[in-house]
mmCIF file of C-alpha atoms in Angstrom:
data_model
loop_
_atom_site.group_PDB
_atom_site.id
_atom_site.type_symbol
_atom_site.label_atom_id
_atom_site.label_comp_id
_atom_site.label_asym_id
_atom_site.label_seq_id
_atom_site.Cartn_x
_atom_site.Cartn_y
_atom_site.Cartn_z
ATOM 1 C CA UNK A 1 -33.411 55.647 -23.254
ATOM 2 C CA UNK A 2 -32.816 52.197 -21.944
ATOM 3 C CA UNK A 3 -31.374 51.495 -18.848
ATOM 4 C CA UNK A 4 -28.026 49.577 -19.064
ATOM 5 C CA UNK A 5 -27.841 45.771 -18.712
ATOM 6 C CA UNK A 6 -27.199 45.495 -14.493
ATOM 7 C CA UNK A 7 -23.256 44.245 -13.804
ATOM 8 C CA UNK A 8 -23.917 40.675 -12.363
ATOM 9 C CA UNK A 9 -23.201 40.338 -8.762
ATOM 10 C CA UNK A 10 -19.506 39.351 -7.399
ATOM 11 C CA UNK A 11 -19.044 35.964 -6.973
ATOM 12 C CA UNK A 12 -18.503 35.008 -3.038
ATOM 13 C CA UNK A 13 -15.714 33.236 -1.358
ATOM 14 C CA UNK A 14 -17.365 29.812 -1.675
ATOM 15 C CA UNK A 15 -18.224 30.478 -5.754
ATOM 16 C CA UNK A 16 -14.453 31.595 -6.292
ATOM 17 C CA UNK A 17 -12.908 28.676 -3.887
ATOM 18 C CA UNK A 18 -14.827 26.098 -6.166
ATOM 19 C CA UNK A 19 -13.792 28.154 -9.600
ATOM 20 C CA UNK A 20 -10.168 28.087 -8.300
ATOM 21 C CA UNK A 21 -10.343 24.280 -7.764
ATOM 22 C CA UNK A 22 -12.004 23.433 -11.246
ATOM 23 C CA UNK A 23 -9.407 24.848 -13.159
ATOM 24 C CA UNK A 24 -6.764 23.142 -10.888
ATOM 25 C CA UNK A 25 -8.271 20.045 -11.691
ATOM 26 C CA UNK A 26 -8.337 21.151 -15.707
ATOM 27 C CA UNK A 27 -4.973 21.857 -15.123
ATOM 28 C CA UNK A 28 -3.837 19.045 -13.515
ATOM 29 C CA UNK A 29 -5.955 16.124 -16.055
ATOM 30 C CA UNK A 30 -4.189 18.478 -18.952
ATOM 31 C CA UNK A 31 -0.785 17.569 -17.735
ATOM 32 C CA UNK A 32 -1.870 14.254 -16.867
ATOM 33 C CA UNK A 33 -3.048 13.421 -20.153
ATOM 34 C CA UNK A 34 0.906 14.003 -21.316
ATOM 35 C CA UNK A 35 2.102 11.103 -19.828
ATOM 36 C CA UNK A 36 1.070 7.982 -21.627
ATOM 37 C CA UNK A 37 1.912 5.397 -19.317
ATOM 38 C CA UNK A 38 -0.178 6.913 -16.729
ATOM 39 C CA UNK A 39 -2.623 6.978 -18.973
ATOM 40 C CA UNK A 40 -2.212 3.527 -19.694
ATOM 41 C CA UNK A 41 -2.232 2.668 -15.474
ATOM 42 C CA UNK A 42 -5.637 4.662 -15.236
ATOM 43 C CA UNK A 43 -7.338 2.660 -18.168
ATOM 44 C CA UNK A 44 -6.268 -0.803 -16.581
ATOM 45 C CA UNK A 45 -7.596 0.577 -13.482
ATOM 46 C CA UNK A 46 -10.977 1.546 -15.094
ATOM 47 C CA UNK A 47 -11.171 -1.873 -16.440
ATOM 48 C CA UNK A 48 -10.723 -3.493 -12.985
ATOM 49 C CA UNK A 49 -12.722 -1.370 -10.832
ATOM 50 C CA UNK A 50 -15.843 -1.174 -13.351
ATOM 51 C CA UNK A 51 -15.263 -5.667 -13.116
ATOM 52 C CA UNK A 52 -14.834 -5.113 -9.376
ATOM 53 C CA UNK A 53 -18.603 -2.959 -9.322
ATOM 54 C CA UNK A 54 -19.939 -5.335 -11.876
ATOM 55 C CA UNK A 55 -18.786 -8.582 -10.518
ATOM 56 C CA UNK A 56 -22.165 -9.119 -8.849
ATOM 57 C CA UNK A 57 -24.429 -8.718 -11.953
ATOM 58 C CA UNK A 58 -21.411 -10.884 -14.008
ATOM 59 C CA UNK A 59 -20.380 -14.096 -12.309
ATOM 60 C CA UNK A 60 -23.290 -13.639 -9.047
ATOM 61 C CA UNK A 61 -22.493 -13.764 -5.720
ATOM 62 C CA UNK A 62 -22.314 -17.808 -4.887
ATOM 63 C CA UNK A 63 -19.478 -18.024 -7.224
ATOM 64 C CA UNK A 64 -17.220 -19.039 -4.113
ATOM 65 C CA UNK A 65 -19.761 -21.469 -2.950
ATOM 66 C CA UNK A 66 -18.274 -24.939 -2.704
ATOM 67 C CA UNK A 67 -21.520 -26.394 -2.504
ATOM 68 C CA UNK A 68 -22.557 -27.206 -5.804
ATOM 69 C CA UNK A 69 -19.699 -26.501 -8.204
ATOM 70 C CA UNK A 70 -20.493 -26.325 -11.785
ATOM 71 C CA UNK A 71 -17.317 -28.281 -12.785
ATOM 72 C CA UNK A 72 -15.217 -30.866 -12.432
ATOM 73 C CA UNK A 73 -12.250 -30.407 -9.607
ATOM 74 C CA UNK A 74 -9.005 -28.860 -11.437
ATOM 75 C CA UNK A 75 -10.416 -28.919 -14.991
ATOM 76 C CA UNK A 76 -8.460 -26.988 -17.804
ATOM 77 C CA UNK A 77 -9.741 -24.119 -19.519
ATOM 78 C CA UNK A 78 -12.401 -24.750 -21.889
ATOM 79 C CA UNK A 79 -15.171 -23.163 -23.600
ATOM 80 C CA UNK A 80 -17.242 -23.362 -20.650
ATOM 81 C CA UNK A 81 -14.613 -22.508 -18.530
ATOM 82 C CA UNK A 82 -12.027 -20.147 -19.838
ATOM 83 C CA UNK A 83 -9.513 -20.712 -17.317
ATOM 84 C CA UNK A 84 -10.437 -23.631 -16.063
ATOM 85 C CA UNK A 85 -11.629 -24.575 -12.075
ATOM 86 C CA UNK A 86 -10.095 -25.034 -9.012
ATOM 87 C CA UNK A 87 -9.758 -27.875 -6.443
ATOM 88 C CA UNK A 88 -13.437 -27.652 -5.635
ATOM 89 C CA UNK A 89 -14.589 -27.438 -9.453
ATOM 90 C CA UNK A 90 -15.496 -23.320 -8.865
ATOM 91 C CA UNK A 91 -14.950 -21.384 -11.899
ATOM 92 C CA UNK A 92 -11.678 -19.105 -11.612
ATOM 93 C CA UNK A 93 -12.547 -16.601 -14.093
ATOM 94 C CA UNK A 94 -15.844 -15.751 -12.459
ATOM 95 C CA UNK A 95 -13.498 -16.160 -8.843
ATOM 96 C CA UNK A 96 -10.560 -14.120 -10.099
ATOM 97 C CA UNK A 97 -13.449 -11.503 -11.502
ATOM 98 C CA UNK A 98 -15.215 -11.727 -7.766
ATOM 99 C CA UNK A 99 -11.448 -11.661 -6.112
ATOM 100 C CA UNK A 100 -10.927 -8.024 -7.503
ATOM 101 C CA UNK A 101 -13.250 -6.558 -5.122
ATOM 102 C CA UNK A 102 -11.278 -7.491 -1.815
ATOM 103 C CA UNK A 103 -7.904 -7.153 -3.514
ATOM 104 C CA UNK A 104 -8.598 -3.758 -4.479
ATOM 105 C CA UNK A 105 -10.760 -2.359 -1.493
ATOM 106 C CA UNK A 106 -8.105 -4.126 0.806
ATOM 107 C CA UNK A 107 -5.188 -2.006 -1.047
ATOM 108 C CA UNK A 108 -7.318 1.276 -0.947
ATOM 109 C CA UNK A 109 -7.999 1.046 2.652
ATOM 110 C CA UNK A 110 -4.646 0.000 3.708
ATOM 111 C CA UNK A 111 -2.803 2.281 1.455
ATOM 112 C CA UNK A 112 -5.425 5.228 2.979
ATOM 113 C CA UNK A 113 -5.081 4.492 6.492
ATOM 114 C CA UNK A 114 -1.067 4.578 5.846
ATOM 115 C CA UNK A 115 -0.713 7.480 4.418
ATOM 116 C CA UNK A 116 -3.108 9.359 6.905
ATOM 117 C CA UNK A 117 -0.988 8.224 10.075
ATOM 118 C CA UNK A 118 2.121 9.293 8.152
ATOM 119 C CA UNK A 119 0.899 12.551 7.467
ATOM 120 C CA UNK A 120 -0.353 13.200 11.147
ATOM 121 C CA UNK A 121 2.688 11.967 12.300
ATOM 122 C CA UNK A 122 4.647 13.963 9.730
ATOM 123 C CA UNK A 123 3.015 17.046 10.019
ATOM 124 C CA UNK A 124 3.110 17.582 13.993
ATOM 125 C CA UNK A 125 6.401 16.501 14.002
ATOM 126 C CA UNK A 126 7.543 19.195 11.651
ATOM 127 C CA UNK A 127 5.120 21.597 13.580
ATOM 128 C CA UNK A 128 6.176 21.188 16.839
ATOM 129 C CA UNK A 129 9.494 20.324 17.029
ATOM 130 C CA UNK A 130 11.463 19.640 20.271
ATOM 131 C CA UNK A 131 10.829 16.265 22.571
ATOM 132 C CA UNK A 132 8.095 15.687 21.108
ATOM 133 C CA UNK A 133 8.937 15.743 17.576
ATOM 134 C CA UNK A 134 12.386 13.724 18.387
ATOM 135 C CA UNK A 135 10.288 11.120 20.178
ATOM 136 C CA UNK A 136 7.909 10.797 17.349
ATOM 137 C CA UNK A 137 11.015 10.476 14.653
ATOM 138 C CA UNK A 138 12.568 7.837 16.871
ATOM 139 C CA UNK A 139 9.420 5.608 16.589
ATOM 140 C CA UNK A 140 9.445 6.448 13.108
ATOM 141 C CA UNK A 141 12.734 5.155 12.724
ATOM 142 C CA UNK A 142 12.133 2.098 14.638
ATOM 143 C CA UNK A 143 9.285 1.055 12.208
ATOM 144 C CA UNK A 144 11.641 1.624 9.189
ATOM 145 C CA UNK A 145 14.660 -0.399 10.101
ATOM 146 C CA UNK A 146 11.921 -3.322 11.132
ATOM 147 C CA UNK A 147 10.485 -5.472 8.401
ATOM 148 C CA UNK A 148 7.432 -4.440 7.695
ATOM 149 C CA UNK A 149 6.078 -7.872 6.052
ATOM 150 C CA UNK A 150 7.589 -9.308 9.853
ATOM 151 C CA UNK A 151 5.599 -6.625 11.676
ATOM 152 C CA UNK A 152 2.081 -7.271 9.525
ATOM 153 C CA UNK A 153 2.031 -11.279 9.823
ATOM 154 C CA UNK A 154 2.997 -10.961 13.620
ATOM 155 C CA UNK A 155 -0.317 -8.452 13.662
ATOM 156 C CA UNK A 156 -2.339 -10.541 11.909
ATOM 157 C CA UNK A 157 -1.169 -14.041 13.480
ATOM 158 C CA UNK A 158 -1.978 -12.477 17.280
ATOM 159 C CA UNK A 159 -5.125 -10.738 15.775
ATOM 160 C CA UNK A 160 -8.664 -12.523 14.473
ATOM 161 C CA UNK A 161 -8.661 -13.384 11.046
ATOM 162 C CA UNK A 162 -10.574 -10.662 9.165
ATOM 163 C CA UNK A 163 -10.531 -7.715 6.000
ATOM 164 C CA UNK A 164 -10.089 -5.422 8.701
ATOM 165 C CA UNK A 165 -7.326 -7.268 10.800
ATOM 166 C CA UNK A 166 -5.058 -7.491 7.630
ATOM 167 C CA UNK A 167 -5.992 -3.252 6.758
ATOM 168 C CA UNK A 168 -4.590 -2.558 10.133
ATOM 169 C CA UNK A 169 -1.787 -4.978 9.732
ATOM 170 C CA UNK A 170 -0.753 -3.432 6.666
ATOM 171 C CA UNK A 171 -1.617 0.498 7.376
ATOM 172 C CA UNK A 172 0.005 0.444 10.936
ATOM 173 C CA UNK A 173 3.410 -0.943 9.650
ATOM 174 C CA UNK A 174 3.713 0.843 6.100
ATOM 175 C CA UNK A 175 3.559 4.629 7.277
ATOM 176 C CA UNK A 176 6.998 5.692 8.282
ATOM 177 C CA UNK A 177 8.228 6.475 4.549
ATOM 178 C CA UNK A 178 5.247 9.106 4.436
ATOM 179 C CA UNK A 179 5.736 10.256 7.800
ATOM 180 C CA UNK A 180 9.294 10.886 6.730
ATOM 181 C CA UNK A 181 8.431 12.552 3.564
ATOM 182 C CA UNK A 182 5.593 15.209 5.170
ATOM 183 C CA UNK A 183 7.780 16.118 7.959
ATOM 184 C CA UNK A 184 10.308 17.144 5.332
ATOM 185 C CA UNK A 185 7.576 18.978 3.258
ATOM 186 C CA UNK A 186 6.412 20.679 6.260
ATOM 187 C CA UNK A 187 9.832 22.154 7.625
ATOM 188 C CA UNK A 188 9.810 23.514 4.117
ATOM 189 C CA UNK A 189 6.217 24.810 4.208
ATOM 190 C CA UNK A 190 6.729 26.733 7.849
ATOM 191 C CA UNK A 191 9.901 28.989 7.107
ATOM 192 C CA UNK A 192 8.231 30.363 4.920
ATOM 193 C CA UNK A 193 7.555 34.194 5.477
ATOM 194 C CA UNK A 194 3.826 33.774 5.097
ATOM 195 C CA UNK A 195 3.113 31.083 8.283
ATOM 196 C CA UNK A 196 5.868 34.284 10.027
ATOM 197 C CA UNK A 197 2.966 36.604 9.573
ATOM 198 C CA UNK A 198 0.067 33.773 10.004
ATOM 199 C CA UNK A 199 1.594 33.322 13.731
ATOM 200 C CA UNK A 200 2.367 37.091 14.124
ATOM 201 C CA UNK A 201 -1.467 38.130 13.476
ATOM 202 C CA UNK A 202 -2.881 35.218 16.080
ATOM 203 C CA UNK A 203 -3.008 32.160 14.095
ATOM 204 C CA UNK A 204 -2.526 29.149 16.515
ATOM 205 C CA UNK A 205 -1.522 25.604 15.928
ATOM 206 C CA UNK A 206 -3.988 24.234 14.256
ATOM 207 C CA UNK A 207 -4.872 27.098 12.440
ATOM 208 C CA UNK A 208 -1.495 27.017 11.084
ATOM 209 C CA UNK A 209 -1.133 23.130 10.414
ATOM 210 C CA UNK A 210 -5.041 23.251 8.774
ATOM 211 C CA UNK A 211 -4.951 26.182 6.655
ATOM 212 C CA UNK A 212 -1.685 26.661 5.564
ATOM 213 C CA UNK A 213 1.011 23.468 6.163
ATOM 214 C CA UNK A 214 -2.132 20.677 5.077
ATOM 215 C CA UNK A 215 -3.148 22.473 1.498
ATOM 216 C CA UNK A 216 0.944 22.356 0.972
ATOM 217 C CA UNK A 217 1.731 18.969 1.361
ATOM 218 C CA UNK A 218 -1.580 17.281 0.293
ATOM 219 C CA UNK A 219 -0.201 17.200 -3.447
ATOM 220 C CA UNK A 220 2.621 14.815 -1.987
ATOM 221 C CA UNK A 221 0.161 12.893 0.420
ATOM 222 C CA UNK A 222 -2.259 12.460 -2.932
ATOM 223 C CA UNK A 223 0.776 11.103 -4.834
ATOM 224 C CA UNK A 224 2.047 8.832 -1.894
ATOM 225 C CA UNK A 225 -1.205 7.305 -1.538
ATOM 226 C CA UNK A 226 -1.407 6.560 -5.164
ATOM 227 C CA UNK A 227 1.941 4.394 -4.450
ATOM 228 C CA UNK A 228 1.030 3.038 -1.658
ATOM 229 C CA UNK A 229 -2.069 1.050 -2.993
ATOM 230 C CA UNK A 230 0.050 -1.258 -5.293
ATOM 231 C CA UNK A 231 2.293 -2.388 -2.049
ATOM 232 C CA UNK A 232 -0.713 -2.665 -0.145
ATOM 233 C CA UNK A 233 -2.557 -4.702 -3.029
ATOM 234 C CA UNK A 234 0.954 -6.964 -2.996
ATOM 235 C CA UNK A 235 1.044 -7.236 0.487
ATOM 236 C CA UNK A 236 -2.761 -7.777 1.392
ATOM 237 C CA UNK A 237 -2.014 -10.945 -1.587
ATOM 238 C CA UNK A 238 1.261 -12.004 0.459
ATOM 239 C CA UNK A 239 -0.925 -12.719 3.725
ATOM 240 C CA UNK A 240 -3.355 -14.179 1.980
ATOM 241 C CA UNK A 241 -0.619 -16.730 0.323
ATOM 242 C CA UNK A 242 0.365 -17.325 3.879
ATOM 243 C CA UNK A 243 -3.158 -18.146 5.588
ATOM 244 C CA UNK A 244 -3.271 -15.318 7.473
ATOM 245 C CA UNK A 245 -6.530 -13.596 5.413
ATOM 246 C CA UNK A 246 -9.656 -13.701 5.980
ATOM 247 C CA UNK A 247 -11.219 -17.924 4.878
ATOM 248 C CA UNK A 248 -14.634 -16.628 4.409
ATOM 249 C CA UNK A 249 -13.414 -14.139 1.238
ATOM 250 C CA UNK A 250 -11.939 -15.049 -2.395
ATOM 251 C CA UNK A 251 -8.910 -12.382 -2.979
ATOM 252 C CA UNK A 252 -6.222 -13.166 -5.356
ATOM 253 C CA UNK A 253 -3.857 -14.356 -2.987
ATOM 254 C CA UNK A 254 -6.496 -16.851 -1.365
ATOM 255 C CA UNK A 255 -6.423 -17.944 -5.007
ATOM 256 C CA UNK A 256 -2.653 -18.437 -4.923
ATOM 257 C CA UNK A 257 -3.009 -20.231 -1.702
ATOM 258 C CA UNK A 258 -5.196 -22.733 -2.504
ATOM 259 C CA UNK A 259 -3.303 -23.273 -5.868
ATOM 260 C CA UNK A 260 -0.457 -23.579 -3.479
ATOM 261 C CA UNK A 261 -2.181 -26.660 -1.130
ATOM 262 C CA UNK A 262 -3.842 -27.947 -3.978
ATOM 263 C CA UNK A 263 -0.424 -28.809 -5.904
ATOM 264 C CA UNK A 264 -0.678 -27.005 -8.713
ATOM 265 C CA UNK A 265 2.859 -26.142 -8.772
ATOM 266 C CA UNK A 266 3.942 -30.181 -9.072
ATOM 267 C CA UNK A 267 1.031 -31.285 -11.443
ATOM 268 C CA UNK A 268 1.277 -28.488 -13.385
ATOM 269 C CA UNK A 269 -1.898 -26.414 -13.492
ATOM 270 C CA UNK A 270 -0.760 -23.183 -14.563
ATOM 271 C CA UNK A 271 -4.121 -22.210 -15.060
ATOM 272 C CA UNK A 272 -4.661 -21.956 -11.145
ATOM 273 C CA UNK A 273 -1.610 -19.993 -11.074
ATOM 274 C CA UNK A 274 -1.266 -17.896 -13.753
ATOM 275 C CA UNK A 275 -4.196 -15.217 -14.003
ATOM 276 C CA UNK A 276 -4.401 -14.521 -10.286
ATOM 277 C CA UNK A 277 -0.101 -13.583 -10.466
ATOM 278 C CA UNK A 278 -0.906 -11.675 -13.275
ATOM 279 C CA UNK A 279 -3.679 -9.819 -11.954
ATOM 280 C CA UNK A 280 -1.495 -8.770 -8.866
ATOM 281 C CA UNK A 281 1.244 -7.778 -10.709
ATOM 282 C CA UNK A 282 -1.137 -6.067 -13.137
ATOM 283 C CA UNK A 283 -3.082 -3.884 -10.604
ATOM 284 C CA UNK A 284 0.190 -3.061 -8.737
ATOM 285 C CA UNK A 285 2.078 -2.606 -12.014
ATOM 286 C CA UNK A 286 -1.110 0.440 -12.565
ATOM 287 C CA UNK A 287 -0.967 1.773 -9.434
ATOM 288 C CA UNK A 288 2.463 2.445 -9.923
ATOM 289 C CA UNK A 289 2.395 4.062 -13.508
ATOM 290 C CA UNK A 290 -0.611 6.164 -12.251
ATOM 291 C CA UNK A 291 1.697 7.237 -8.596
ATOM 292 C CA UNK A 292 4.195 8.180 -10.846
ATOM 293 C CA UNK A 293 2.377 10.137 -13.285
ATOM 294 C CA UNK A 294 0.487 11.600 -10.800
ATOM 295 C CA UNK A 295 4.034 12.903 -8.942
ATOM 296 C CA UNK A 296 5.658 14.411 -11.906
ATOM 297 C CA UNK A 297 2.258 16.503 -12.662
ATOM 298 C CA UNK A 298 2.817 17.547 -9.166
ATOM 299 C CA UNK A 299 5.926 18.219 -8.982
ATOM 300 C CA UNK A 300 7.920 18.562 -12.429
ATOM 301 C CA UNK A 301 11.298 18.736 -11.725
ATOM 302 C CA UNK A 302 11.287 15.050 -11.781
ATOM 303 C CA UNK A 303 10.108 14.924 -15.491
ATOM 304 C CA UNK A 304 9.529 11.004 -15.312
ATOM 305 C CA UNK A 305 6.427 9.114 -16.436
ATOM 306 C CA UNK A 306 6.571 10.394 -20.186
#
C-alpha cells in the first residue's frame, strides 16, 4: 500500500501576516477600480511620474542651462518648439517636463512629513490625555486659526533658500487638520474593549499606541496623505511664484515666476503661462480624485468618488 501524500506544514505567523495583507490589498485595488475618477487621478499620475523618472533620458539634464539656449528669447510654439521658450530662449516643454520632478518630490515630501507630525501629535494626544494632551491641542489650535501660507513664507524668508527649507516650511505649518483627525480616530480606537484587556494583561504605552491604535488609524493617515500632496504641490508652486524657492531648480512655479518678471502677462505670451498653470492644477486636480477615492474605499459610508 502507498503511504498517503504528507499534509503540508502550517504556515507561520510571518507566511499568514503577509497572506492577510495580499488579499487586503486585492481587496482594496477591487474597490478601487469602482470608482472611475480615481481611476482617472491614478492614470494622470502614472503619466507624470513615469515623465518625472524619464525626464533625464527625454529633454537631458542641461535643459535649464542658460548658457547656450537653443532658441530665440520668448519664441512661440513651433515645430521645433512646441510651446515655445522662455526669456532666456530654454525650451519650456523639455523645462515644464524637467519641472515635474521637484514639483512632485517637493509635494510628496511635504505632504509626508505633515501627515507624520499630525499623526504623532494626534495619536499621543488621544493616548495620554490630561496636561499634556490639552497642551498639545492648544498648539494645535494655534496653528489652525494662523494662516498657514503666512506661517510657510515667514519660514522660508528667515530660512536659506533650498528644496528642503520650503518641505519644512510647508510640512511644519500644514499638520494640525491631521493631528485633529487621528486624535479623534484614536479616542475611538482606545474605548474599545479590546485595548481594556491589552492594558489589563501588561501591555504598556507603546505597546498599545504600536500594535493596536497605529494599524487603526493608518487607513485615515494613508488617505490624508493622499490629500495632502495636491496642497503641498500648490503650495510648494505658490513660494516658488513668490521667490522664496530654491534659484538653482526649475519647478512649475519658478516657471510662473519668471513668466511673471518676464511680462508675459502684458505682452501676451500665454505660452509661458499656460502649461505650467495647467500642470499644477492638473497634478493637484489627481491627487485629489485619487485622496478621495482612496477615502471612500476606506471608509464607505461616505460613498463619494463614483
Amino acid at each position: 500500500m502507498t503511504a498517503p501524500p504528507a499534509s503540508p506544514a502550517p504556515a507561520g505567523p510571518r507566511a499568514l501576516a503577509w497572506r492577510r495583507r495580499r488579499r487586503a490589498a486585492a481587496r482594496f485595488w477591487r474597490a478601487y477600480r469602482g470608482h472611475r475618477a480615481g481611476l482617472a487621478g491614478l492614470a494622470v499620475l502614472a503619466l507624470l511620474a513615469l515623465a518625472a523618472l524619464t525626464a533625464p533620458l527625454t529633454v537631458g539634464g542641461d535643459v535649464a542651462s542658460v548658457t547656450g539656449a537653443p532658441g530665440r528669447p520668448l519664441e512661440g510654439p513651433s515645430g521645433r518648439f512646441p510651446l515655445g521658450t522662455d526669456r532666456f530662449g530654454r525650451d519650456l516643454l523639455g523645462l515644464l517636463v524637467w519641472g515635474t520632478r521637484v514639483s512632485l518630490l517637493v509635494g510628496l515630501l511635504a505632504a509626508v512629513l505633515s501627515v507624520a507630525i499630525g499623526a504623532v501629535v494626534g495619536i499621543t494626544a488621544g493616548h495620554f490625555r490630561g496636561v499634556y494632551a490639552t497642551v498639545l491641542m492648544r498648539v494645535t489650535d494655534w496653528f489652525l486659526v494662523m494662516p498657514t501660507l503666512v506661517l510657510a513664507i515667514v519660514l522660508a524668508t528667515v530660512m536659506s533658500r533650498s528644496l528642503g527649507t520650503v518641505v519644512l516650511a510647508i510640512g511644519i505649518t500644514s499638520w494640525p487638520t491631521t493631528a485633529r483627525l487621528v486624535r479623534a480616530q484614536t479616542l475611538a480606537v482606545e474605548a474599545r474593549p479590546y485595548i481594556e484587556r491589552a492594558r489589563a494583561l501588561g501591555g504598556g504605552h507603546g505597546h498599545v499606541m504600536l500594535r493596536h491604535v497605529l494599524p487603526n488609524v493608518m487607513p485615515l493617515v494613508l488617505a490624508q496623505t493622499t490629500l495632502m500632496v495636491s496642497a503641498s504641490v500648490l503650495a510648494e508652486a505658490t513660494l516658488a511664484f513668490l521667490g522664496l524657492g530654491d534659484p538653482a531648480v526649475v519647478s512649475w512655479g519658478g516657471l510662473l515666476q519668471d513668466a511673471r518678471e518676464a511680462g508675459a502677462v502684458s505682452s501676451g505670451d500665454w505660452w509661458y503661462l499656460v502649461p505650467p498653470g495647467v500642470a499644477i492644477a492638473a497634478v493637484a486636480l489627481a491627487f485629489t480624485l485619487c485622496g478621495r477615492a482612496v477615502e471612500s474605499v476606506l471608509n464607505p459610508r461616505l460613498g463619494v468618488g463614483r
